[in-house]
Each structure stands twice: as structure tokens, then as C-alpha cells.
């Protein structure tokens, strides 16, 4: 068998491994998770999970990878097979190939958005007077969908620009991969990682320079308040299990564990090349990128321009709202000149593009290695086969993005399955291969010695941690998502009082009404009472859940009234039942005061009394109108989700077919190589 590739230098190896870990999650996902989960309160469980979960898993994966490389295996099926002499082992490894391949498919589409936005930053395309967060959100949606549903069609009326950037991104990925481990991935990492850090450090320094952009009108909106939010923990929130689960989920993304990419890279190490210190060095670089640079940039600058409460509201809107939408608006508000804002916009999105590419090339490597080693394909041919498959598959995500195609992939392959694979590899490593034997293998050639406590942690603490996460996610999310419970019932977050059926006829077109309208109890039996809502929030607050965003989400829904008017083609007559713009401003002011009362005050009873007085002083008719809007919006969401179901099933079928194909390829490969006992013997 031909000599396997190896890394050209230790420096290149560490940069490539760090590039694998440093991706969009560091700069887009981490700030959103921190903002949604209490800022400083999030950081304590985050570092706990990093030490007890991420670091042990990282060392396990480096060890599995280097051990597999000794037998010419660069993917999990072969690696598991040499560690566990059981026919099942290789098929369990298929899940690793499955995860990395599926994630690359949709991840490449997201990375292409970064390339597109870096181009539109430098050209100033979205630098439009009056552009706010809402308008910028429409700009992003229109870029993604070509304005297919009418949203943002004034910005893009075709998917062609996004398609061109997608093709460039796919081509760039496989150009790097075609050059191999040392000549492609390592060489690119040596260029991309330093440039990424230069761009990120430049932006971070400028964030500090901004300080308080508008000290006269908004003295509380400052970078320092944003940093305080991240680094001053509210210890009372540590009793909230949601924060611990969110932190554990983030560490999976931050070190790229559970997807077979670390093992693939580690398989190209020499038999006794250090992995203990190199692993820590890689993790440290990743944490610097995520916690220091990612934490310093997105949240503090957003707080400086929008304030803390609005920053949290933006983060609640999704992963891309803080890093793409709000940052694009901020670049237009820097005030020095458009050219200055465009340059910083380009740096931000181009560093995200480079971060994405260094991760996406790693995701393709396990499948390329598998085809080369199991079917004796040349590197060029294996890369070409994988490239063609990815090129075809990304179009499914690209064209069906708005119908939930990518969301299904992201949940099953990019979230839930990561924990399953991590649990499988920990059990094989610690309980079948042997934790002590694994510890010895880990320390071979090491520049440092990993303490023996690693044996206890990887054998007991890490698996229990993983089982807890898996169990909670299964009950809370996986079963409802699998059964599509969230798609099969309307999500009424607010109710209606004294609204006659004619009001519904004015808001919803007759053909949009569900056939089982009476069973939904929409018209008659739903009651609307703000006091009940406030009392419920009070209970949550007293339980320590200060981040209850019920009221905030209601405010956001009210301000989507224009979208609701457009979607449902509301006629002029129905406007008498809808809030005017002046009335919406009154409601905005009301909810801002309520929110401030609930969030700022530690005296819950006093804050609730103030909130109830604010509500009782508001015109009941105005609240009734807003109730109609909120309920209408919920129904619209219900119908939209119902329309997405066929596409979501399409995504599931595609993933199932890929997994079955991988099982078949593994079966064929092992049968084919059974007559070649020397093919995978230990290398000298």
C-alpha cells in the first residue's frame, strides 16, 4: 500500500486542527448562546462543560485518530474496527461519516453567505439610508431566497447572486482538498488562520475604541456594559438547567467533537507524535478565538449601538441575527464614512468566510479518506467523487432553505447525532479498548503527561454528562421534532377576548381557515388576560428564570403587523380592528416599561404591581386589537409550518438514504478487503 500522507510540520498541524475547530460557531453561535442564556451566568457552565466534556472528548478523538492512522484508517469505521473486534464496530463508525458529510452540505451554503456579504460590504450594496435591523433581516432573507415570498424583493429578485457565491465556495473547498493534507489543508491553514486573527483583532480593538457611541442620548449604551453582561455572572441563574444544557451544546460545536473530523486529521500523525500538548494548544487557540475575540466583538458592539435589551431581543431572533443582521446595520452607523464601514464589513464577513472554509474542508476529509483507503481510489478520484456529490446535495439546501430543509439537517446531524457519536466513541475508548490502555496511548510521545484523573473522567464523568444531555434532548426536543408535534398544532402565545367571528373573516381569507377550526377553539373559547400572563411570568421570575422572554416575543410579533397584512391580503375594512402606527408606538412604550420593570427590579412583587398598573391604565380596545394581531400571526406560523412538512420529510429521506448508502459501502469494503489481510496491518 502506498505511503500515507503526513502533516508537513507541527505548526501546520496545530493551525489546521485549530482551523477545523474555529468556524462560524465561534463568531455567530457563541455570542447568541451567551446573550440568550444570561451572559456571565452562561460562562460558568460553559467552562465546566469545556473541562469535563470537551477536553476529554478532544483527547479521546486525537488518540482514536492517531491509533487508527497506524493501521491506515482515516475514518471512524476503520478506527472503531481496530479498537473493538466486533462486526458492529465498523457500522457504528458510519454515523461519523454521516454527520461530517451532512454538516458539510448545509454548512457550505452558510459559508457562501459570508462570501456574498463580504462582497456586498466592500461594494456598499446594503449601505442604504434608513436601513435598520428589520430591513437588514429582509435583505438577508431576500439574498437567501431571491425574494421568493415577497420579503425583501426590493433588494434581490433572483437567487442567481447567492447561487454564484455558492458555486465559488464549493469550488474553493475542493480546490484546497485536491491538493491533499500537507499541500492543501495545511498550506491554506497557514494563510487563513493568521489572516483571520489579524482581521478579528483589528475589529476587536476598534470595538474598544468605540466606547460609548452616543454618550449624550444613550449613556447606558456602551461597550463596557456589553462586556459587563458577559463577564459579570448572576449566580442565581445557575440553578436553571436550560443554561447548563446550552453551554454543553456549545462546547460540542466549539471543538468540532463528535463528527469524525478530529480523528481524520489525527490519523495523519506519526505513531509517536505528541497529541497531548498539541491538543491543548489547539483547544487554547480555539477558545481565544471564541471567548476573547468572538465575545468581545458581537455582543459589546451590539449593546453599544442598540442597548442590552434590544441586543438580547435580536439574539432571540436566531443565530444569524446578531452576527449578520445587526453587524451589517452597525457597520453603517460607524459614522466616520461609508468606506470605513464597508472596509470593516468586508473584514468581518471575510474572516467568517475563512473560518467557515477551514472547518468545511475538514468535514469532507473523512469521506475522502474512506474512499481512498477502502476502495483504493487515487486522491484525485476520491476528491472528485465527493466533490460532485456535495455539489449536487448543496442545491437541495439552497433551493429548499425556506421550507425547513436545512433545519432538519442541522438538528438531526448537526446537534442530536453529535452527542450519540460522542457517547459511542467514549464507550468504545474507555470501556472496550480500555481507559488505562487509552491513557497510555494518549501519552505516547507526549511533550506533557496527561494526569491519571483523565481515566476517571473519561470513564465515568464524561459518559454520564453525555447521557444526561442525550436524555434531556430526547425528551425535550428529539421526540417532538421527530413526530413534528411543533408543526401539528398552532402555537398560541396570546389569547383573544370578545372578538367576534367577523373580525377573523376580515383578517384571514376564508380559504386559509383550517377545516377543523372549531376543534382549535379559535373563535369562542380562548380568553385573553394580561394579568394571567404577568402572574405566570412572576412565577418564572421567582423560580430564578429572569430571562423569560414571553413579553419580548409578543412585542416582536406585534411589530410584524405589516408582514401579516401582506400575507393575508387584509382589506381596508379590517384595518379598524388592527392597531395603527401610533397605537403600536403606545404598545411598544407600554411593553418597554413593563420589561424594564421586570428585568431591572429584584423586588418581584413591586415590579408586578407596577406592571399591572401600567396595563390597567392602557386602553382596553388597543390591547384587544393587539391580541387579534398576535393570534393571527400564530395561525400564519401554523400554516407555514404545515406547508413545510413535505420538504422536511424530504430532508429526512435524503439523510436516511445517505446513511443506508454508507452502511452498504462499509459492507462492500470489508467484504472486498477480507482477502487482503496485510492491507491494514500496523505501519512501521
XYZ file of C-alpha atoms in Angstrom:
684
model
C 0.000 0.000 0.000
C 1.270 3.479 -0.878
C 2.746 5.542 1.963
C 0.088 7.624 3.706
C 0.296 11.391 3.726
C 1.612 13.188 6.800
C 1.485 16.713 8.141
C 4.417 18.806 6.982
C 5.077 20.490 10.328
C 3.769 20.609 13.874
C 2.888 24.292 13.447
C 0.843 23.462 10.348
C -0.870 20.582 12.149
C -1.917 22.805 15.078
C -3.203 25.523 12.746
C -5.131 23.000 10.655
C -6.644 21.400 13.780
C -7.478 24.859 15.147
C -8.968 25.802 11.787
C -11.155 22.709 11.973
C -12.469 23.865 15.368
C -12.624 27.609 14.654
C -15.663 28.124 12.497
C -18.851 30.111 12.244
C -19.935 28.808 15.646
C -17.186 30.816 17.363
C -18.305 34.155 15.971
C -22.014 33.596 15.244
C -23.351 30.871 17.559
C -21.364 31.592 20.732
C -22.437 35.256 21.131
C -26.092 34.317 20.553
C -25.918 31.488 23.101
C -24.306 33.823 25.636
C -26.891 36.562 25.024
C -29.821 34.141 25.270
C -28.564 32.471 28.441
C -27.691 35.248 30.820
C -24.254 36.404 29.640
C -21.931 35.891 32.600
C -24.200 33.184 34.009
C -23.604 31.202 30.806
C -19.814 31.335 31.113
C -19.581 29.272 34.322
C -21.364 26.141 32.971
C -19.625 26.773 29.641
C -16.158 26.404 31.186
C -17.338 23.494 33.347
C -18.531 21.663 30.220
C -15.331 22.604 28.413
C -13.170 20.990 31.110
C -15.310 17.925 31.878
C -16.696 17.251 28.399
C -14.839 18.980 25.578
C -11.217 18.484 26.669
C -11.592 14.747 27.475
C -13.505 14.179 24.216
C -10.867 16.087 22.278
C -8.072 13.908 23.703
C -10.131 10.775 23.054
C -10.621 11.745 19.408
C -6.940 12.632 18.856
C -5.995 9.248 20.356
C -8.541 7.295 18.302
C -7.370 9.099 15.168
C -3.643 8.564 15.658
C -4.224 4.928 16.632
C -6.351 4.393 13.513
C -3.703 6.041 11.347
C -1.209 3.353 12.407
C -3.442 0.893 10.548
C -4.009 3.208 7.539
C -7.507 4.191 8.621
C -8.559 7.833 8.241
C -12.256 7.463 9.096
C -14.302 6.131 12.011
C -15.437 2.788 10.522
C -11.862 1.522 10.324
C -10.781 3.221 13.560
C -13.582 1.628 15.592
C -12.890 -1.724 13.919
C -9.274 -1.846 15.131
C -10.268 -0.807 18.672
C -13.183 -3.234 19.034
C -13.050 -6.654 17.396
C -16.764 -6.832 16.694
C -18.736 -6.831 13.433
C -20.892 -3.961 14.733
C -17.970 -1.571 15.307
C -17.422 -0.538 11.700
C -21.125 0.196 11.190
C -21.162 2.444 14.252
C -18.376 4.374 12.538
C -20.774 5.088 9.661
C -22.511 7.646 11.865
C -19.298 9.685 11.963
C -19.088 9.706 8.159
C -22.775 10.580 8.007
C -22.511 13.553 10.384
C -19.469 15.175 8.788
C -20.947 14.787 5.290
C -24.401 16.154 6.159
C -22.955 19.087 8.086
C -20.677 19.954 5.185
C -23.664 20.030 2.828
C -25.581 22.744 4.676
C -22.518 24.393 6.223
C -21.144 25.136 2.745
C -24.335 27.034 1.919
C -23.958 29.163 5.065
C -20.273 29.810 4.335
C -21.256 31.028 0.870
C -23.452 33.681 2.539
C -20.346 35.032 4.254
C -18.566 35.315 0.922
C -21.592 37.069 -0.555
C -21.854 39.530 2.334
C -18.127 40.285 2.216
C -18.629 41.227 -1.453
C -21.735 43.312 -0.734
C -19.896 45.000 2.143
C -16.966 46.175 0.045
C -19.292 47.309 -2.743
C -21.639 49.043 -0.266
C -24.718 47.285 -1.668
C -26.592 47.189 1.647
C -25.390 50.625 2.774
C -28.809 52.188 2.260
C -30.088 55.181 4.173
C -32.622 54.228 6.832
C -31.558 50.556 6.911
C -32.466 49.131 10.323
C -32.431 45.639 11.827
C -35.825 44.763 10.316
C -34.834 45.945 6.831
C -31.472 44.195 7.089
C -33.257 40.995 8.075
C -35.339 41.302 4.917
C -32.135 41.889 2.930
C -30.662 38.626 4.282
C -33.880 36.693 3.616
C -34.068 38.054 0.074
C -30.434 37.089 -0.547
C -31.180 33.552 0.658
C -34.473 33.076 -1.210
C -34.320 35.559 -4.065
C -37.326 37.356 -2.573
C -39.479 34.321 -3.395
C -42.104 35.107 -0.770
C -42.009 38.852 -1.406
C -39.818 39.593 1.619
C -37.042 41.983 0.624
C -37.773 41.683 -3.079
C -36.663 45.304 -3.454
C -33.137 44.080 -2.629
C -32.964 40.773 -4.548
C -35.468 39.380 -7.030
C -33.402 36.347 -8.028
C -31.388 33.580 -6.377
C -28.656 33.932 -9.007
C -26.239 36.035 -6.877
C -26.439 33.559 -3.988
C -26.029 30.649 -6.403
C -22.851 32.143 -7.907
C -21.274 32.605 -4.467
C -22.311 29.043 -3.573
C -20.539 27.624 -6.639
C -17.411 29.650 -5.823
C -17.455 28.334 -2.241
C -17.825 24.693 -3.316
C -15.055 25.088 -5.905
C -12.721 26.747 -3.389
C -13.296 23.954 -0.840
C -12.458 21.178 -3.268
C -9.524 23.023 -4.809
C -7.918 23.010 -1.344
C -8.889 19.371 -0.758
C -7.496 18.322 -4.146
C -4.021 19.401 -3.000
C -4.015 16.906 -0.129
C -3.257 17.136 3.587
C 0.073 18.956 3.585
C -0.111 20.693 0.198
C -3.726 21.826 0.538
C -5.287 21.871 4.005
C -2.087 22.648 5.924
C -0.896 25.276 3.474
C -4.284 27.017 3.491
C -4.447 26.942 7.315
C -1.069 28.690 7.499
C -2.533 31.550 5.464
C -6.141 31.622 6.650
C -5.680 31.363 10.440
C -3.171 34.249 10.807
C -5.265 36.441 8.479
C -8.414 35.537 10.410
C -6.767 36.591 13.682
C -5.468 39.830 12.164
C -8.969 40.769 10.965
C -10.641 39.728 14.221
C -8.077 41.526 16.408
C -8.409 44.697 14.325
C -12.176 44.692 14.741
C -11.883 43.886 18.476
C -9.513 46.827 19.032
C -11.922 49.118 17.196
C -14.771 47.880 19.409
C -12.854 49.134 22.463
C -12.178 52.405 20.680
C -15.929 52.954 20.170
C -16.641 53.004 23.895
C -19.995 54.823 24.100
C -21.050 55.889 20.570
C -23.803 58.288 21.739
C -22.982 59.379 25.317
C -25.499 62.248 25.309
C -28.671 60.413 24.248
C -27.750 56.862 25.288
C -25.073 56.914 28.011
C -26.033 53.385 29.058
C -25.300 52.010 25.573
C -21.609 51.255 25.780
C -19.089 48.566 25.002
C -18.333 48.331 28.714
C -21.941 47.455 29.542
C -21.741 44.708 26.924
C -18.547 43.314 28.439
C -20.068 43.517 31.921
C -23.033 41.487 30.695
C -20.688 38.716 29.504
C -18.280 38.635 32.417
C -20.393 39.536 35.468
C -22.291 36.337 36.296
C -25.647 36.328 38.037
C -25.068 33.304 40.273
C -28.790 32.929 40.994
C -29.294 31.739 37.410
C -27.008 28.735 37.812
C -29.985 26.723 39.039
C -31.516 26.959 35.563
C -30.878 23.656 33.736
C -31.525 25.348 30.372
C -28.284 27.309 30.728
C -26.229 24.203 31.542
C -27.634 22.363 28.532
C -26.995 25.323 26.234
C -23.395 25.533 27.474
C -22.830 21.794 26.961
C -24.266 22.064 23.451
C -21.948 24.942 22.595
C -18.771 23.064 23.535
C -19.655 20.363 21.005
C -19.676 22.971 18.280
C -16.659 24.838 19.542
C -14.157 21.952 19.321
C -15.837 20.052 16.462
C -16.109 16.890 18.563
C -18.475 14.077 17.662
C -18.227 14.388 13.875
C -15.110 12.399 12.975
C -13.049 15.325 11.676
C -10.508 15.491 14.507
C -9.895 11.761 14.152
C -9.391 12.088 10.398
C -6.777 14.822 10.835
C -5.070 12.969 13.719
C -4.755 9.829 11.585
C -2.072 11.589 9.523
C 0.205 11.993 12.564
C 3.298 9.879 13.099
C 2.892 6.937 15.527
C 4.621 8.699 18.407
C 3.968 12.313 17.536
C 2.721 14.356 20.503
C -1.043 14.733 20.821
C -1.394 15.685 24.500
C 0.160 19.162 24.278
C -0.841 19.699 20.643
C -4.457 19.033 21.583
C -4.335 21.584 24.411
C -2.648 24.118 22.105
C -5.406 23.648 19.517
C -8.141 23.981 22.144
C -6.489 27.126 23.549
C -6.356 28.787 20.133
C -9.996 27.922 19.599
C -11.028 29.335 22.997
C -9.110 32.541 22.329
C -10.997 32.920 19.054
C -14.381 32.138 20.612
C -14.368 33.622 24.101
C -11.953 36.526 23.693
C -12.465 37.627 20.080
C -15.983 36.261 19.476
C -17.150 37.502 22.883
C -15.527 40.930 22.556
C -16.869 41.740 19.101
C -20.524 40.812 18.598
C -22.229 41.425 21.963
C -20.370 44.551 23.198
C -20.675 46.392 19.880
C -24.366 45.495 19.617
C -25.004 46.733 23.168
C -23.134 49.939 22.313
C -25.455 50.679 19.390
C -28.747 49.036 20.388
C -28.667 48.677 24.174
C -28.681 45.457 26.194
C -32.392 44.643 25.978
C -32.579 45.116 22.214
C -29.381 43.107 21.772
C -30.979 40.214 23.654
C -34.132 40.592 21.543
C -32.011 40.473 18.360
C -30.196 37.370 19.629
C -33.540 35.707 20.361
C -34.336 36.054 16.660
C -31.791 33.372 15.735
C -28.132 32.546 15.141
C -27.693 34.865 12.173
C -29.458 37.925 13.558
C -26.652 39.072 15.833
C -23.629 38.218 13.681
C -25.017 39.060 10.241
C -28.058 41.318 10.530
C -27.096 43.544 13.470
C -23.415 43.756 12.467
C -24.402 44.838 8.959
C -26.507 47.654 10.448
C -23.707 48.639 12.839
C -21.168 48.964 10.010
C -23.463 51.590 8.509
C -23.599 53.500 11.809
C -19.870 53.847 12.445
C -20.200 57.476 11.371
C -16.700 58.063 10.003
C -17.503 57.339 6.362
C -19.272 54.703 4.298
C -15.901 53.495 3.001
C -14.731 52.928 6.576
C -17.848 50.920 7.431
C -17.545 48.949 4.186
C -13.930 48.026 4.981
C -14.874 46.761 8.437
C -17.875 44.929 6.996
C -15.599 43.221 4.490
C -13.106 42.224 7.221
C -15.878 40.803 9.422
C -17.573 38.710 6.763
C -14.334 37.627 5.106
C -12.935 36.377 8.418
C -16.196 34.431 8.813
C -15.710 33.034 5.305
C -12.162 31.892 6.114
C -13.309 30.448 9.453
C -16.018 28.544 7.613
C -13.687 27.194 4.916
C -11.111 25.903 7.424
C -13.941 23.902 9.029
C -15.722 22.748 5.888
C -12.611 21.214 4.299
C -12.208 19.155 7.484
C -15.764 17.857 7.123
C -15.056 16.393 3.680
C -11.798 14.709 4.700
C -13.271 11.623 6.484
C -15.285 10.563 3.428
C -12.348 11.190 1.075
C -10.072 9.120 3.326
C -12.664 6.338 3.493
C -12.966 6.067 -0.308
C -9.202 6.184 -0.824
C -8.337 3.580 1.783
C -11.226 1.146 1.457
C -11.620 1.207 -2.335
C -8.021 2.002 -3.371
C -9.053 5.187 -5.196
C -6.477 7.822 -6.050
C -6.701 11.054 -4.089
C -7.850 12.922 -7.181
C -10.620 10.452 -7.964
C -11.878 10.237 -4.366
C -11.926 14.037 -4.062
C -13.764 14.325 -7.385
C -16.454 11.824 -6.334
C -17.056 13.588 -3.021
C -16.979 16.997 -4.730
C -19.645 16.007 -7.274
C -21.875 14.595 -4.536
C -21.544 17.737 -2.387
C -22.161 19.981 -5.407
C -25.436 18.213 -6.139
C -26.515 17.979 -2.484
C -25.939 21.659 -1.608
C -28.604 22.586 -4.173
C -31.242 20.787 -2.109
C -30.439 23.083 0.820
C -30.034 26.132 -1.404
C -33.415 25.828 -3.153
C -35.449 24.479 -0.224
C -33.910 26.557 2.571
C -37.106 28.470 3.337
C -39.049 25.208 3.748
C -37.008 23.888 6.672
C -34.766 21.525 4.659
C -31.600 22.782 6.355
C -33.193 22.965 9.818
C -33.870 19.227 9.745
C -30.253 18.501 8.770
C -28.906 20.842 11.410
C -30.989 19.321 14.188
C -30.502 15.622 13.450
C -26.938 15.585 12.104
C -25.559 18.835 13.498
C -26.959 18.614 17.027
C -28.580 15.384 18.204
C -26.314 12.864 16.428
C -23.155 14.622 17.651
C -23.969 13.523 21.198
C -24.724 9.956 20.079
C -21.395 9.589 18.247
C -19.521 11.167 21.167
C -21.156 8.673 23.541
C -20.325 5.737 21.232
C -16.667 6.702 20.940
C -16.283 7.284 24.696
C -17.773 3.852 25.455
C -15.523 2.157 22.882
C -12.450 4.066 24.084
C -12.984 3.820 27.865
C -14.919 0.594 28.334
C -13.971 -1.656 25.388
C -10.500 -0.531 24.304
C -9.819 0.341 27.947
C -9.416 3.709 29.651
C -5.975 2.819 31.062
C -4.785 1.499 27.698
C -6.191 4.640 26.073
C -4.375 6.846 28.575
C -1.082 5.107 27.744
C -1.744 5.572 24.011
C -2.589 9.238 24.562
C 0.715 9.894 26.360
C 2.945 8.158 23.795
C 5.479 10.697 22.537
C 3.756 13.403 24.576
C 5.517 16.636 25.481
C 3.371 16.642 28.617
C 1.811 13.801 30.602
C -1.958 13.878 30.911
C -2.838 13.291 34.615
C -4.323 9.922 35.579
C -7.531 11.696 36.636
C -8.281 11.589 32.890
C -9.013 7.855 33.282
C -11.730 8.508 35.868
C -13.195 11.482 33.995
C -13.395 9.728 30.607
C -14.740 6.511 32.121
C -17.421 7.992 34.372
C -17.876 11.779 34.277
C -17.930 12.344 30.515
C -20.321 9.437 29.693
C -22.726 10.481 32.471
C -22.579 14.070 31.240
C -23.354 12.863 27.708
C -26.191 10.586 28.853
C -27.769 13.479 30.741
C -27.625 15.729 27.659
C -28.888 12.970 25.371
C -31.764 12.066 27.689
C -32.873 15.633 28.171
C -32.657 16.483 24.461
C -34.516 13.275 23.538
C -37.478 14.080 25.766
C -37.499 17.826 25.267
C -36.697 18.127 21.561
C -35.989 14.921 19.643
C -39.326 13.151 20.156
C -41.479 16.266 19.465
C -39.291 17.114 16.454
C -39.472 13.559 15.102
C -43.254 13.468 15.493
C -43.486 17.035 14.162
C -45.613 17.973 17.166
C -44.424 21.532 16.788
C -45.779 21.581 13.243
C -49.093 19.913 14.012
C -50.517 22.398 16.490
C -50.820 26.172 16.397
C -48.612 27.927 18.925
C -50.953 30.458 20.518
C -48.840 32.646 22.753
C -51.608 35.136 23.465
C -55.385 34.870 23.528
C -58.451 36.793 22.400
C -61.271 38.322 24.388
C -64.586 39.374 22.902
C -63.532 39.095 19.277
C -66.441 38.206 17.005
C -66.000 35.774 14.086
C -66.356 38.624 11.600
C -63.046 40.024 12.792
C -61.426 36.738 11.831
C -63.070 36.823 8.416
C -61.553 40.246 7.910
C -58.073 39.124 8.905
C -57.889 35.652 7.395
C -59.003 34.742 3.919
C -61.727 32.093 4.017
C -59.574 29.512 2.216
C -56.877 29.914 4.867
C -59.164 28.804 7.694
C -58.493 25.219 8.827
C -61.221 22.671 8.266
C -61.172 21.781 11.948
C -61.452 25.402 13.050
C -63.957 24.564 15.774
C -61.698 21.894 17.290
C -58.970 24.508 17.603
C -61.324 26.606 19.750
C -60.124 29.688 17.958
C -63.321 31.680 17.736
C -65.061 31.316 21.042
C -63.307 29.757 23.984
C -59.894 31.446 24.034
C -59.570 34.170 26.637
C -57.074 36.978 26.759
C -55.921 38.311 30.109
C -52.697 40.211 30.598
C -52.898 39.713 34.355
C -52.628 35.941 33.910
C -49.628 36.387 31.631
C -47.885 38.677 34.117
C -48.632 36.374 37.027
C -47.174 33.443 35.091
C -44.033 35.465 34.364
C -43.856 36.394 38.039
C -43.803 32.688 38.942
C -40.979 32.066 36.481
C -39.015 35.016 37.853
C -39.390 33.792 41.403
C -38.034 30.419 40.245
C -34.912 32.218 39.019
C -35.770 32.433 35.318
C -35.004 36.111 34.795
C -34.580 35.572 31.089
C -38.264 34.870 30.430
C -38.818 36.397 27.014
C -42.584 35.957 26.710
C -43.373 39.664 26.675
C -40.422 40.438 24.454
C -41.555 37.897 21.869
C -45.044 39.404 21.932
C -43.639 42.837 21.195
C -41.697 41.492 18.237
C -44.800 39.789 16.882
C -46.814 42.990 17.141
C -44.248 44.770 15.005
C -44.631 42.156 12.290
C -48.098 43.511 11.567
C -47.068 44.747 8.137
C -45.994 41.219 7.181
C -49.297 39.831 8.406
C -51.228 42.436 6.398
C -49.287 41.459 3.291
C -49.522 37.690 3.745
C -53.233 37.614 4.419
C -54.171 40.327 1.912
C -56.160 42.184 4.568
C -58.762 44.539 3.111
C -59.266 48.139 4.168
C -62.297 47.343 6.304
C -60.307 45.105 8.588
C -57.940 47.946 9.463
C -60.413 49.134 12.070
C -59.558 46.010 14.040
C -55.803 46.497 13.720
C -53.512 48.834 15.636
C -52.446 51.987 13.844
C -48.800 53.002 13.827
C -49.442 55.458 16.661
C -51.137 52.722 18.663
C -48.227 50.382 18.022
C -45.892 53.020 19.427
C -48.063 53.194 22.549
C -47.864 49.415 22.912
C -44.118 49.482 22.351
C -43.724 52.060 25.103
C -46.003 50.050 27.393
C -44.082 46.819 26.935
C -40.715 48.574 27.222
C -41.782 49.919 30.615
C -43.096 46.509 31.670
C -39.952 44.764 30.516
C -37.740 47.274 32.312
C -39.833 46.814 35.443
C -39.472 43.018 35.294
C -35.807 42.827 34.314
C -34.249 45.609 36.380
C -36.092 45.225 39.686
C -35.144 42.490 42.141
C -38.355 43.138 44.074
C -40.642 40.921 42.048
C -43.892 41.793 43.828
C -43.223 45.511 43.435
C -42.346 45.135 39.742
C -45.503 43.116 39.069
C -47.658 45.739 40.797
C -46.093 48.424 38.622
C -46.662 46.338 35.502
C -50.330 45.728 36.326
C -50.863 49.441 36.910
C -49.282 50.187 33.536
C -51.613 47.691 31.855
C -54.730 48.894 33.667
C -54.016 52.443 32.505
C -53.948 51.345 28.844
C -56.963 51.471 26.555
C -58.598 48.018 26.572
C -59.573 48.373 22.917
C -55.941 48.883 21.976
C -54.923 45.690 23.811
C -57.796 43.819 22.120
C -56.519 44.886 18.696
C -53.017 43.696 19.511
C -54.447 40.376 20.691
C -56.034 39.866 17.271
C -52.721 40.530 15.549
C -50.764 38.144 17.739
C -53.247 35.325 17.310
C -53.383 35.906 13.569
C -49.603 35.732 13.385
C -49.631 32.439 15.282
C -52.099 30.992 12.792
C -49.915 32.164 9.931
C -46.923 30.373 11.509
C -49.052 27.249 11.828
C -49.956 27.211 8.142
C -46.399 27.973 7.099
C -45.122 25.009 9.131
C -47.809 22.775 7.662
C -46.594 23.704 4.162
C -43.015 22.838 5.173
C -43.775 19.281 6.292
C -43.274 17.576 2.871
C -39.900 19.294 2.450
C -38.849 18.362 5.970
C -39.705 14.739 5.246
C -37.730 15.090 2.030
C -34.727 16.167 4.099
C -35.155 13.167 6.396
C -35.451 10.741 3.480
C -32.308 12.188 1.902
C -30.391 11.743 5.176
C -31.695 8.190 5.622
C -30.664 7.251 2.072
C -27.176 8.633 2.678
C -26.837 6.669 5.917
C -28.015 3.435 4.258
C -25.588 4.034 1.374
C -22.722 4.407 3.854
C -23.725 1.157 5.578
C -23.724 -0.563 2.185
C -20.323 0.871 1.205
C -18.836 -0.292 4.509
C -20.251 -3.790 3.967
C -18.840 -3.947 0.435
C -15.463 -2.543 1.502
C -14.936 -5.041 4.332
C -16.025 -7.935 2.153
C -13.723 -6.720 -0.619
C -10.713 -6.313 1.693
C -11.208 -9.552 3.633
C -8.872 -11.316 1.182
C -6.140 -8.709 1.781
C -5.059 -9.296 5.416
C -1.888 -7.236 5.015
C -3.661 -4.168 3.693
C -4.382 -2.671 7.105
C -1.566 -4.126 9.168
C 0.247 -1.768 11.525
C 2.572 0.577 9.685
C 6.256 0.706 10.570
